[in-house]
mmCIF file of C-alpha atoms and ligand atoms in Angstrom:
data_model
loop_
_atom_site.group_PDB
_atom_site.id
_atom_site.type_symbol
_atom_site.label_atom_id
_atom_site.label_comp_id
_atom_site.label_asym_id
_atom_site.label_seq_id
_atom_site.Cartn_x
_atom_site.Cartn_y
_atom_site.Cartn_z
ATOM 1 C CA UNK W 1 -7.053 46.233 21.259
ATOM 2 C CA UNK W 2 -3.519 45.477 19.974
ATOM 3 C CA UNK W 3 -1.436 48.522 18.980
ATOM 4 C CA UNK W 4 0.860 50.493 21.123
ATOM 5 C CA UNK W 5 -1.305 53.571 20.435
ATOM 6 C CA UNK W 6 -3.764 52.259 22.982
ATOM 7 C CA UNK W 7 -1.395 52.681 25.919
ATOM 8 C CA UNK W 8 -1.836 55.793 27.927
ATOM 9 C CA UNK W 9 1.505 56.714 29.420
ATOM 10 C CA UNK W 10 1.626 58.902 32.474
ATOM 11 C CA UNK W 11 5.218 58.997 33.941
ATOM 12 C CA UNK W 12 5.399 59.023 37.743
ATOM 13 C CA UNK W 13 5.882 62.537 39.390
ATOM 14 C CA UNK W 14 7.879 60.917 42.258
ATOM 15 C CA UNK W 15 10.501 58.732 40.483
ATOM 16 C CA UNK W 16 13.600 58.100 42.576
ATOM 17 C CA UNK W 17 16.621 60.247 41.779
ATOM 18 C CA UNK W 18 19.679 58.734 39.892
ATOM 19 C CA UNK W 19 21.471 58.709 43.240
ATOM 20 C CA UNK W 20 18.509 57.092 45.317
ATOM 21 C CA UNK W 21 18.430 54.460 42.437
ATOM 22 C CA UNK W 22 21.972 53.882 42.303
ATOM 23 C CA UNK W 23 22.169 53.191 46.026
ATOM 24 C CA UNK W 24 18.992 50.848 45.669
ATOM 25 C CA UNK W 25 20.997 48.901 42.982
ATOM 26 C CA UNK W 26 23.902 48.167 45.189
ATOM 27 C CA UNK W 27 22.691 44.988 46.791
ATOM 28 C CA UNK W 28 19.181 44.584 45.721
ATOM 29 C CA UNK W 29 18.644 41.081 46.895
ATOM 30 C CA UNK W 30 15.577 39.364 45.185
ATOM 31 C CA UNK W 31 12.120 40.768 44.909
ATOM 32 C CA UNK W 32 12.513 43.280 47.614
ATOM 33 C CA UNK W 33 12.620 46.626 45.772
ATOM 34 C CA UNK W 34 10.630 47.784 42.869
ATOM 35 C CA UNK W 35 11.016 50.350 40.065
ATOM 36 C CA UNK W 36 8.977 53.552 39.684
ATOM 37 C CA UNK W 37 6.332 52.240 37.359
ATOM 38 C CA UNK W 38 4.008 49.599 36.477
ATOM 39 C CA UNK W 39 1.639 48.673 33.334
ATOM 40 C CA UNK W 40 -1.887 47.674 33.922
ATOM 41 C CA UNK W 41 -4.609 46.501 31.469
ATOM 42 C CA UNK W 42 -8.202 45.567 32.350
ATOM 43 C CA UNK W 43 -10.439 42.734 30.874
ATOM 44 C CA UNK W 44 -14.149 42.521 31.097
ATOM 45 C CA UNK W 45 -16.549 40.168 29.566
ATOM 46 C CA UNK W 46 -17.965 41.985 26.446
ATOM 47 C CA UNK W 47 -15.260 44.620 26.163
ATOM 48 C CA UNK W 48 -12.055 42.358 26.224
ATOM 49 C CA UNK W 49 -8.588 43.939 26.975
ATOM 50 C CA UNK W 50 -8.859 47.715 27.309
ATOM 51 C CA UNK W 51 -7.562 50.649 29.433
ATOM 52 C CA UNK W 52 -3.818 49.964 28.865
ATOM 53 C CA UNK W 53 -1.765 52.330 31.107
ATOM 54 C CA UNK W 54 1.782 52.759 32.021
ATOM 55 C CA UNK W 55 1.882 54.860 34.996
ATOM 56 C CA UNK W 56 3.451 55.273 38.578
ATOM 57 C CA UNK W 57 3.434 52.125 40.693
ATOM 58 C CA UNK W 58 0.727 52.321 43.348
ATOM 59 C CA UNK W 59 -1.348 49.907 45.579
ATOM 60 C CA UNK W 60 -4.471 48.321 44.061
ATOM 61 C CA UNK W 61 -7.859 49.341 45.457
ATOM 62 C CA UNK W 62 -9.718 46.105 45.833
ATOM 63 C CA UNK W 63 -13.161 45.178 47.130
ATOM 64 C CA UNK W 64 -13.058 42.544 49.764
ATOM 65 C CA UNK W 65 -15.286 40.278 47.659
ATOM 66 C CA UNK W 66 -13.004 40.398 44.655
ATOM 67 C CA UNK W 67 -12.800 36.794 43.217
ATOM 68 C CA UNK W 68 -9.066 36.328 43.459
ATOM 69 C CA UNK W 69 -9.198 36.880 47.306
ATOM 70 C CA UNK W 70 -11.444 33.825 47.628
ATOM 71 C CA UNK W 71 -10.862 31.430 44.819
ATOM 72 C CA UNK W 72 -7.384 32.146 43.795
ATOM 73 C CA UNK W 73 -7.719 32.970 40.054
ATOM 74 C CA UNK W 74 -4.174 34.305 39.616
ATOM 75 C CA UNK W 75 -1.381 33.590 37.299
ATOM 76 C CA UNK W 76 2.202 34.988 36.812
ATOM 77 C CA UNK W 77 5.352 34.952 34.826
ATOM 78 C CA UNK W 78 8.805 35.759 35.523
ATOM 79 C CA UNK W 79 11.492 37.041 33.032
ATOM 80 C CA UNK W 80 14.632 39.042 33.280
ATOM 81 C CA UNK W 81 15.917 42.083 31.351
ATOM 82 C CA UNK W 82 19.719 42.102 31.114
ATOM 83 C CA UNK W 83 22.221 44.973 30.381
ATOM 84 C CA UNK W 84 24.465 43.965 27.600
ATOM 85 C CA UNK W 85 28.129 45.205 27.405
ATOM 86 C CA UNK W 86 27.177 47.884 24.703
ATOM 87 C CA UNK W 87 24.657 49.202 27.272
ATOM 88 C CA UNK W 88 21.420 48.037 25.331
ATOM 89 C CA UNK W 89 18.831 46.123 27.125
ATOM 90 C CA UNK W 90 17.744 42.523 26.228
ATOM 91 C CA UNK W 91 14.942 40.252 27.126
ATOM 92 C CA UNK W 92 15.540 36.392 27.063
ATOM 93 C CA UNK W 93 12.815 34.578 25.085
ATOM 94 C CA UNK W 94 9.920 36.557 26.229
ATOM 95 C CA UNK W 95 7.764 35.135 23.593
ATOM 96 C CA UNK W 96 7.965 31.867 25.625
ATOM 97 C CA UNK W 97 6.738 33.483 28.705
ATOM 98 C CA UNK W 98 3.940 35.126 26.702
ATOM 99 C CA UNK W 99 2.865 31.807 25.293
ATOM 100 C CA UNK W 100 3.134 30.191 28.742
ATOM 101 C CA UNK W 101 1.171 32.939 30.369
ATOM 102 C CA UNK W 102 -1.748 32.098 27.925
ATOM 103 C CA UNK W 103 -1.457 28.279 28.712
ATOM 104 C CA UNK W 104 -1.773 29.237 32.419
ATOM 105 C CA UNK W 105 -4.716 31.455 31.674
ATOM 106 C CA UNK W 106 -6.393 28.610 29.896
ATOM 107 C CA UNK W 107 -5.937 26.213 32.548
ATOM 108 C CA UNK W 108 -7.334 28.688 35.257
ATOM 109 C CA UNK W 109 -10.343 29.573 32.925
ATOM 110 C CA UNK W 110 -8.879 33.174 32.588
ATOM 111 C CA UNK W 111 -8.859 35.387 29.433
ATOM 112 C CA UNK W 112 -5.845 34.970 27.035
ATOM 113 C CA UNK W 113 -3.870 38.104 26.490
ATOM 114 C CA UNK W 114 -2.516 38.655 22.833
ATOM 115 C CA UNK W 115 1.100 37.669 22.910
ATOM 116 C CA UNK W 116 1.877 41.196 21.255
ATOM 117 C CA UNK W 117 0.261 43.029 24.268
ATOM 118 C CA UNK W 118 2.187 40.880 26.599
ATOM 119 C CA UNK W 119 5.457 41.788 25.153
ATOM 120 C CA UNK W 120 4.510 45.353 24.591
ATOM 121 C CA UNK W 121 3.514 45.903 28.318
ATOM 122 C CA UNK W 122 6.929 44.504 29.363
ATOM 123 C CA UNK W 123 8.679 46.771 26.821
ATOM 124 C CA UNK W 124 6.771 49.812 27.904
ATOM 125 C CA UNK W 125 7.788 49.136 31.535
ATOM 126 C CA UNK W 126 11.443 48.885 30.345
ATOM 127 C CA UNK W 127 11.163 52.086 28.342
ATOM 128 C CA UNK W 128 10.251 54.011 31.441
ATOM 129 C CA UNK W 129 12.198 52.042 34.098
ATOM 130 C CA UNK W 130 15.112 50.935 31.780
ATOM 131 C CA UNK W 131 17.573 52.793 34.099
ATOM 132 C CA UNK W 132 16.701 50.224 36.798
ATOM 133 C CA UNK W 133 18.358 47.390 34.612
ATOM 134 C CA UNK W 134 21.587 46.967 36.563
ATOM 135 C CA UNK W 135 25.074 46.705 34.928
ATOM 136 C CA UNK W 136 27.280 43.676 35.834
ATOM 137 C CA UNK W 137 25.823 40.545 37.067
ATOM 138 C CA UNK W 138 22.520 41.790 38.239
ATOM 139 C CA UNK W 139 19.332 41.828 36.045
ATOM 140 C CA UNK W 140 15.978 43.426 36.335
ATOM 141 C CA UNK W 141 13.334 40.862 37.165
ATOM 142 C CA UNK W 142 10.019 41.345 35.391
ATOM 143 C CA UNK W 143 6.731 40.142 36.720
ATOM 144 C CA UNK W 144 3.643 40.049 34.530
ATOM 145 C CA UNK W 145 0.535 38.676 36.390
ATOM 146 C CA UNK W 146 -3.209 38.518 36.194
ATOM 147 C CA UNK W 147 -5.861 38.298 38.840
ATOM 148 C CA UNK W 148 -9.803 38.097 38.957
ATOM 149 C CA UNK W 149 -11.394 41.161 40.373
ATOM 150 C CA UNK W 150 -14.866 40.748 39.786
ATOM 151 C CA UNK W 151 -16.840 41.442 43.003
ATOM 152 C CA UNK W 152 -18.709 38.314 43.321
ATOM 153 C CA UNK W 153 -18.656 35.349 45.589
ATOM 154 C CA UNK W 154 -20.187 32.671 43.247
ATOM 155 C CA UNK W 155 -17.659 29.765 42.184
ATOM 156 C CA UNK W 156 -17.268 30.371 38.443
ATOM 157 C CA UNK W 157 -14.809 32.079 36.187
ATOM 158 C CA UNK W 158 -14.870 35.841 36.912
ATOM 159 C CA UNK W 159 -15.998 38.296 34.348
ATOM 160 C CA UNK W 160 -13.296 41.066 35.321
ATOM 161 C CA UNK W 161 -9.495 40.696 35.349
ATOM 162 C CA UNK W 162 -6.475 42.922 35.725
ATOM 163 C CA UNK W 163 -3.219 42.253 34.022
ATOM 164 C CA UNK W 164 -0.177 44.041 35.555
ATOM 165 C CA UNK W 165 3.616 44.175 35.112
ATOM 166 C CA UNK W 166 6.049 45.208 37.683
ATOM 167 C CA UNK W 167 9.662 45.139 37.829
ATOM 168 C CA UNK W 168 12.354 44.388 40.619
ATOM 169 C CA UNK W 169 16.069 44.582 40.393
ATOM 170 C CA UNK W 170 17.627 41.353 41.267
ATOM 171 C CA UNK W 171 20.955 40.059 42.410
ATOM 172 C CA UNK W 172 21.420 36.431 43.288
ATOM 173 C CA UNK W 173 18.346 34.441 44.273
ATOM 174 C CA UNK W 174 20.101 32.498 47.045
ATOM 175 C CA UNK W 175 21.304 35.204 49.597
ATOM 176 C CA UNK W 176 24.060 33.094 50.998
ATOM 177 C CA UNK W 177 25.649 32.669 47.662
ATOM 178 C CA UNK W 178 25.578 28.887 47.832
ATOM 179 C CA UNK W 179 27.821 27.179 45.478
ATOM 180 C CA UNK W 180 25.812 23.878 45.677
ATOM 181 C CA UNK W 181 22.395 23.768 47.252
ATOM 182 C CA UNK W 182 21.189 21.254 49.844
ATOM 183 C CA UNK W 183 17.712 19.961 48.997
ATOM 184 C CA UNK W 184 15.013 18.349 51.201
ATOM 185 C CA UNK W 185 12.676 15.711 49.645
ATOM 186 C CA UNK W 186 9.241 16.158 50.822
ATOM 187 C CA UNK W 187 7.943 12.721 51.359
ATOM 188 C CA UNK W 188 4.689 14.042 52.747
ATOM 189 C CA UNK W 189 3.571 16.914 50.464
ATOM 190 C CA UNK W 190 2.972 16.864 46.714
ATOM 191 C CA UNK W 191 3.246 19.929 44.454
ATOM 192 C CA UNK W 192 1.055 18.528 41.742
ATOM 193 C CA UNK W 193 -0.793 15.682 40.489
ATOM 194 C CA UNK W 194 -1.979 14.407 37.048
ATOM 195 C CA UNK W 195 -4.772 16.580 35.989
ATOM 196 C CA UNK W 196 -4.024 19.210 38.539
ATOM 197 C CA UNK W 197 -2.385 22.692 37.797
ATOM 198 C CA UNK W 198 1.407 21.796 38.041
ATOM 199 C CA UNK W 199 2.192 22.787 34.613
ATOM 200 C CA UNK W 200 0.469 26.235 35.100
ATOM 201 C CA UNK W 201 2.162 29.247 36.686
ATOM 202 C CA UNK W 202 -0.619 29.963 39.087
ATOM 203 C CA UNK W 203 -0.197 31.497 42.693
ATOM 204 C CA UNK W 204 -1.952 28.334 44.300
ATOM 205 C CA UNK W 205 0.832 26.204 43.243
ATOM 206 C CA UNK W 206 3.223 28.390 45.346
ATOM 207 C CA UNK W 207 0.902 28.681 48.336
ATOM 208 C CA UNK W 208 0.844 24.797 48.387
ATOM 209 C CA UNK W 209 4.397 24.349 48.299
ATOM 210 C CA UNK W 210 5.354 26.794 51.265
ATOM 211 C CA UNK W 211 4.871 24.183 54.144
ATOM 212 C CA UNK W 212 7.258 21.834 52.492
ATOM 213 C CA UNK W 213 9.726 24.721 51.832
ATOM 214 C CA UNK W 214 9.340 25.603 55.685
ATOM 215 C CA UNK W 215 10.027 21.977 56.598
ATOM 216 C CA UNK W 216 13.146 22.019 54.319
ATOM 217 C CA UNK W 217 14.309 25.220 55.860
ATOM 218 C CA UNK W 218 13.931 23.685 59.353
ATOM 219 C CA UNK W 219 16.134 20.811 58.343
ATOM 220 C CA UNK W 220 18.812 23.309 57.364
ATOM 221 C CA UNK W 221 17.993 22.770 53.571
ATOM 222 C CA UNK W 222 17.948 25.541 50.838
ATOM 223 C CA UNK W 223 14.977 24.076 48.799
ATOM 224 C CA UNK W 224 12.476 21.338 48.714
ATOM 225 C CA UNK W 225 12.303 18.807 45.892
ATOM 226 C CA UNK W 226 9.043 17.380 45.235
ATOM 227 C CA UNK W 227 8.102 13.667 44.138
ATOM 228 C CA UNK W 228 5.297 12.689 42.058
ATOM 229 C CA UNK W 229 1.943 12.431 43.848
ATOM 230 C CA UNK W 230 0.836 9.073 42.687
ATOM 231 C CA UNK W 231 3.778 6.919 43.666
ATOM 232 C CA UNK W 232 6.025 9.339 45.782
ATOM 233 C CA UNK W 233 8.811 7.915 43.808
ATOM 234 C CA UNK W 234 9.600 10.070 40.670
ATOM 235 C CA UNK W 235 11.558 13.272 41.114
ATOM 236 C CA UNK W 236 9.603 16.191 39.643
ATOM 237 C CA UNK W 237 10.917 19.651 40.370
ATOM 238 C CA UNK W 238 11.511 22.161 43.324
ATOM 239 C CA UNK W 239 9.040 24.862 44.277
ATOM 240 C CA UNK W 240 10.508 27.273 41.730
ATOM 241 C CA UNK W 241 13.004 25.406 39.611
ATOM 242 C CA UNK W 242 13.479 22.472 37.164
ATOM 243 C CA UNK W 243 16.137 19.913 37.939
ATOM 244 C CA UNK W 244 18.693 17.843 35.790
ATOM 245 C CA UNK W 245 20.924 14.758 36.451
ATOM 246 C CA UNK W 246 24.224 14.395 34.647
ATOM 247 C CA UNK W 247 25.493 10.760 34.363
ATOM 248 C CA UNK W 248 29.027 9.533 34.105
ATOM 249 C CA UNK W 249 28.559 8.502 30.442
ATOM 250 C CA UNK W 250 27.650 12.119 29.648
ATOM 251 C CA UNK W 251 23.889 11.439 29.471
ATOM 252 C CA UNK W 252 21.667 14.192 30.853
ATOM 253 C CA UNK W 253 18.263 13.357 32.282
ATOM 254 C CA UNK W 254 15.540 15.717 33.112
ATOM 255 C CA UNK W 255 11.957 14.865 34.484
ATOM 256 C CA UNK W 256 9.439 15.015 31.548
ATOM 257 C CA UNK W 257 6.660 17.558 31.097
ATOM 258 C CA UNK W 258 3.176 16.979 32.556
ATOM 259 C CA UNK W 259 2.919 17.829 36.074
ATOM 260 C CA UNK W 260 5.955 20.102 36.308
ATOM 261 C CA UNK W 261 6.348 23.670 35.113
ATOM 262 C CA UNK W 262 7.731 23.769 31.591
ATOM 263 C CA UNK W 263 10.639 25.890 32.454
ATOM 264 C CA UNK W 264 12.073 28.242 29.648
ATOM 265 C CA UNK W 265 15.493 27.770 31.299
ATOM 266 C CA UNK W 266 14.921 23.987 31.168
ATOM 267 C CA UNK W 267 14.095 24.050 27.592
ATOM 268 C CA UNK W 268 17.045 26.295 26.896
ATOM 269 C CA UNK W 269 19.410 24.073 28.752
ATOM 270 C CA UNK W 270 18.150 20.950 26.800
ATOM 271 C CA UNK W 271 18.747 22.822 23.527
ATOM 272 C CA UNK W 272 22.177 24.093 24.556
ATOM 273 C CA UNK W 273 23.292 20.693 25.890
ATOM 274 C CA UNK W 274 22.078 18.856 22.702
ATOM 275 C CA UNK W 275 24.016 21.333 20.648
ATOM 276 C CA UNK W 276 27.118 20.540 22.474
ATOM 277 C CA UNK W 277 26.698 16.899 21.880
ATOM 278 C CA UNK W 278 25.246 15.654 25.151
ATOM 279 C CA UNK W 279 22.417 13.147 24.847
ATOM 280 C CA UNK W 280 19.569 14.657 26.811
ATOM 281 C CA UNK W 281 16.578 12.356 27.761
ATOM 282 C CA UNK W 282 13.329 13.717 29.331
ATOM 283 C CA UNK W 283 12.656 10.735 31.534
ATOM 284 C CA UNK W 284 11.368 9.691 34.903
ATOM 285 C CA UNK W 285 14.234 9.280 37.509
ATOM 286 C CA UNK W 286 13.360 7.861 40.819
ATOM 287 C CA UNK W 287 14.624 9.059 44.187
ATOM 288 C CA UNK W 288 15.897 5.554 44.823
ATOM 289 C CA UNK W 289 18.070 5.792 41.583
ATOM 290 C CA UNK W 290 19.162 9.218 42.545
ATOM 291 C CA UNK W 291 20.564 8.080 45.867
ATOM 292 C CA UNK W 292 22.085 4.820 44.430
ATOM 293 C CA UNK W 293 23.558 6.413 41.488
ATOM 294 C CA UNK W 294 25.086 9.345 43.671
ATOM 295 C CA UNK W 295 26.610 6.757 45.880
ATOM 296 C CA UNK W 296 27.961 4.524 43.136
ATOM 297 C CA UNK W 297 29.348 7.437 41.123
ATOM 298 C CA UNK W 298 27.178 6.761 38.217
ATOM 299 C CA UNK W 299 25.514 10.197 38.789
ATOM 300 C CA UNK W 300 28.266 12.908 38.244
ATOM 301 C CA UNK W 301 26.299 16.110 38.929
ATOM 302 C CA UNK W 302 22.828 17.456 39.649
ATOM 303 C CA UNK W 303 21.685 21.021 39.072
ATOM 304 C CA UNK W 304 18.657 23.050 39.150
ATOM 305 C CA UNK W 305 17.478 25.984 36.869
ATOM 306 C CA UNK W 306 15.104 28.779 36.580
ATOM 307 C CA UNK W 307 14.913 32.325 35.689
ATOM 308 C CA UNK W 308 15.295 33.611 39.245
ATOM 309 C CA UNK W 309 17.729 31.165 40.331
ATOM 310 C CA UNK W 310 19.586 30.761 37.059
ATOM 311 C CA UNK W 311 21.651 27.498 37.051
ATOM 312 C CA UNK W 312 22.790 26.147 40.597
ATOM 313 C CA UNK W 313 24.462 22.866 41.494
ATOM 314 C CA UNK W 314 22.822 20.446 43.894
ATOM 315 C CA UNK W 315 25.458 19.282 46.588
ATOM 316 C CA UNK W 316 23.479 17.246 49.066
ATOM 317 C CA UNK W 317 20.092 15.623 49.315
ATOM 318 C CA UNK W 318 18.350 14.894 52.644
ATOM 319 C CA UNK W 319 15.031 13.069 53.367
ATOM 320 C CA UNK W 320 13.535 11.481 56.511
ATOM 321 C CA UNK W 321 15.404 8.019 55.915
ATOM 322 C CA UNK W 322 18.725 9.660 55.480
ATOM 323 C CA UNK W 323 21.006 11.915 53.195
ATOM 324 C CA UNK W 324 23.409 11.520 50.309
ATOM 325 C CA UNK W 325 26.069 13.793 48.799
ATOM 326 C CA UNK W 326 26.628 14.469 44.908
ATOM 327 C CA UNK W 327 30.141 14.700 43.734
ATOM 328 C CA UNK W 328 31.713 15.939 46.999
ATOM 329 C CA UNK W 329 29.283 18.716 47.173
ATOM 330 C CA UNK W 330 31.117 20.982 44.499
ATOM 331 C CA UNK W 331 29.624 22.114 41.198
ATOM 332 C CA UNK W 332 30.749 19.985 38.365
ATOM 333 C CA UNK W 333 32.086 20.825 34.942
ATOM 334 C CA UNK W 334 28.886 20.192 33.054
ATOM 335 C CA UNK W 335 26.749 22.301 35.514
ATOM 336 C CA UNK W 336 29.359 25.082 35.117
ATOM 337 C CA UNK W 337 29.744 25.093 31.402
ATOM 338 C CA UNK W 338 25.948 24.984 30.854
ATOM 339 C CA UNK W 339 25.648 27.812 33.267
ATOM 340 C CA UNK W 340 28.378 29.878 31.586
ATOM 341 C CA UNK W 341 26.978 29.251 27.933
ATOM 342 C CA UNK W 342 23.571 30.440 29.029
ATOM 343 C CA UNK W 343 24.455 33.465 31.031
ATOM 344 C CA UNK W 344 26.888 34.603 28.257
ATOM 345 C CA UNK W 345 24.052 34.327 25.720
ATOM 346 C CA UNK W 346 21.694 36.261 28.044
ATOM 347 C CA UNK W 347 24.187 39.025 28.731
ATOM 348 C CA UNK W 348 25.298 39.456 25.108
ATOM 349 C CA UNK W 349 28.801 38.217 25.845
ATOM 350 C CA UNK W 350 28.364 35.302 23.403
ATOM 351 C CA UNK W 351 26.730 34.764 19.968
ATOM 352 C CA UNK W 352 23.018 33.966 20.175
ATOM 353 C CA UNK W 353 22.750 31.417 17.337
ATOM 354 C CA UNK W 354 19.005 30.487 18.127
ATOM 355 C CA UNK W 355 17.885 34.023 18.392
ATOM 356 C CA UNK W 356 16.771 33.992 22.012
ATOM 357 C CA UNK W 357 17.494 37.595 22.999
ATOM 358 C CA UNK W 358 15.208 40.392 22.043
ATOM 359 C CA UNK W 359 16.905 43.702 22.240
ATOM 360 C CA UNK W 360 14.395 46.331 23.396
ATOM 361 C CA UNK W 361 12.189 47.095 20.605
ATOM 362 C CA UNK W 362 11.375 50.728 19.285
ATOM 363 C CA UNK W 363 7.830 51.629 20.672
ATOM 364 C CA UNK W 364 5.847 53.955 18.329
ATOM 365 C CA UNK W 365 5.619 57.375 19.580
ATOM 366 C CA UNK W 366 8.524 57.647 21.846
HETATM 367 N N1 LIG Q 401 9.549 25.368 38.164
HETATM 368 C C1 LIG Q 401 8.709 26.174 38.844
HETATM 369 C C2 LIG Q 401 7.719 25.594 39.658
HETATM 370 C C3 LIG Q 401 8.886 27.613 38.690
HETATM 371 O O1 LIG Q 401 8.304 28.406 39.468
HETATM 372 C C4 LIG Q 401 9.935 28.047 37.799
HETATM 373 C C5 LIG Q 401 10.183 29.531 37.674
HETATM 374 O O2 LIG Q 401 9.631 30.140 36.907
HETATM 375 C C6 LIG Q 401 10.587 27.119 37.106
HETATM 376 C C7 LIG Q 401 10.511 25.818 37.279
HETATM 377 C C8 LIG Q 401 11.645 27.489 36.056
HETATM 378 O O3 LIG Q 401 10.825 28.131 35.000
HETATM 379 P P1 LIG Q 401 11.672 29.173 34.127
HETATM 380 O O4 LIG Q 401 12.959 28.650 33.611
HETATM 381 O O5 LIG Q 401 10.775 29.587 32.918
HETATM 382 O O6 LIG Q 401 11.834 30.357 34.889
HETATM 383 C C1 LIG Q 402 11.069 32.434 38.605
HETATM 384 O O1 LIG Q 402 12.145 31.901 38.417
HETATM 385 O O2 LIG Q 402 10.638 33.285 37.628
HETATM 386 C C2 LIG Q 402 10.084 32.048 39.437
HETATM 387 O O3 LIG Q 402 8.896 32.465 39.161
HETATM 388 C C3 LIG Q 402 10.411 31.170 40.544
HETATM 389 C C4 LIG Q 402 10.188 31.958 41.831
HETATM 390 C C5 LIG Q 402 10.631 31.079 43.080
HETATM 391 C C6 LIG Q 402 10.728 33.303 42.090
#
């Protein structure tokens, strides 16, 4: 299947009233409340993608022997819809999410979803739940995901899958509204290793990161930062964000792709920074250099970025052997200007020279 005519649309009979929705949107937090609808498609060996539906959000009925519950064949994406000043709704680089979704699918031996179907699914959900895209600084976080639901306990790629998109209005990811994060360096746990699944957006990567995140929280830190698994030396990324280092000579360093998630925000920041004349290097940077450069002043700023988190400064780094501060713990000028540049493009407050924003397309038949 491929065309929008294949989606069967059944609007929910119990959508929230405008008033209920407005009160849900006052302080939505992150990932706590959900819109009225969801999109689902199914895949089976032999018939491929079929049964595309736009319908009321409801729980899944799952057999206890469904493959995902045992061997974790699950991948997901995260992208945001923004309300522009003229009232229209925009998606930021959704084609990149569709492509990354398929790279994750390939790594996890799951079926690929045609990019057009990925984007149409997201657009269908927005078509029905567009009123949930907040005005002002909020956004609607869209979560496409796919899981194996074959009823079989053998260890092999499943022959049945479900693709689904849900949506959740989002305020700031960091509740406390931190201006600069405190990070905990995990000396004990790795997130990914060469040949592993670090570059895929699969649920298992996040399950494996939670114990380190718990330790970070126990040390009073906001997030954990992972080092490479082989030498425990090279800074990789956070559990859900990529990381950048701004040097005194204006050079910006970010860890190279390989075992990290190829963030779409990361890629956009690299392009924006280069277009503003910064030299951006994708290169390994060690925890020892990070500390020494922060102490000497050679490192001026660090920031992390991701769809959920946007762009946030790093103010302090703690590890078992001690801690160090970055630039008096205040967000620096490069972090702030890249953050503003990106947010202004995403929200339609500034020109979009690279055509990253996709204003909600017209779906046939509506
Ligand atoms: N790294 C990890 C592990 C993530 O989960 C995310 C979030 O999706 C990112 C980085 C940032 O990726 P993006 O900018 O595409 O949201
Ligand atoms: C995102 O930024 O979209 C993510 O998936 C990260 C997660 C921590 C919410």
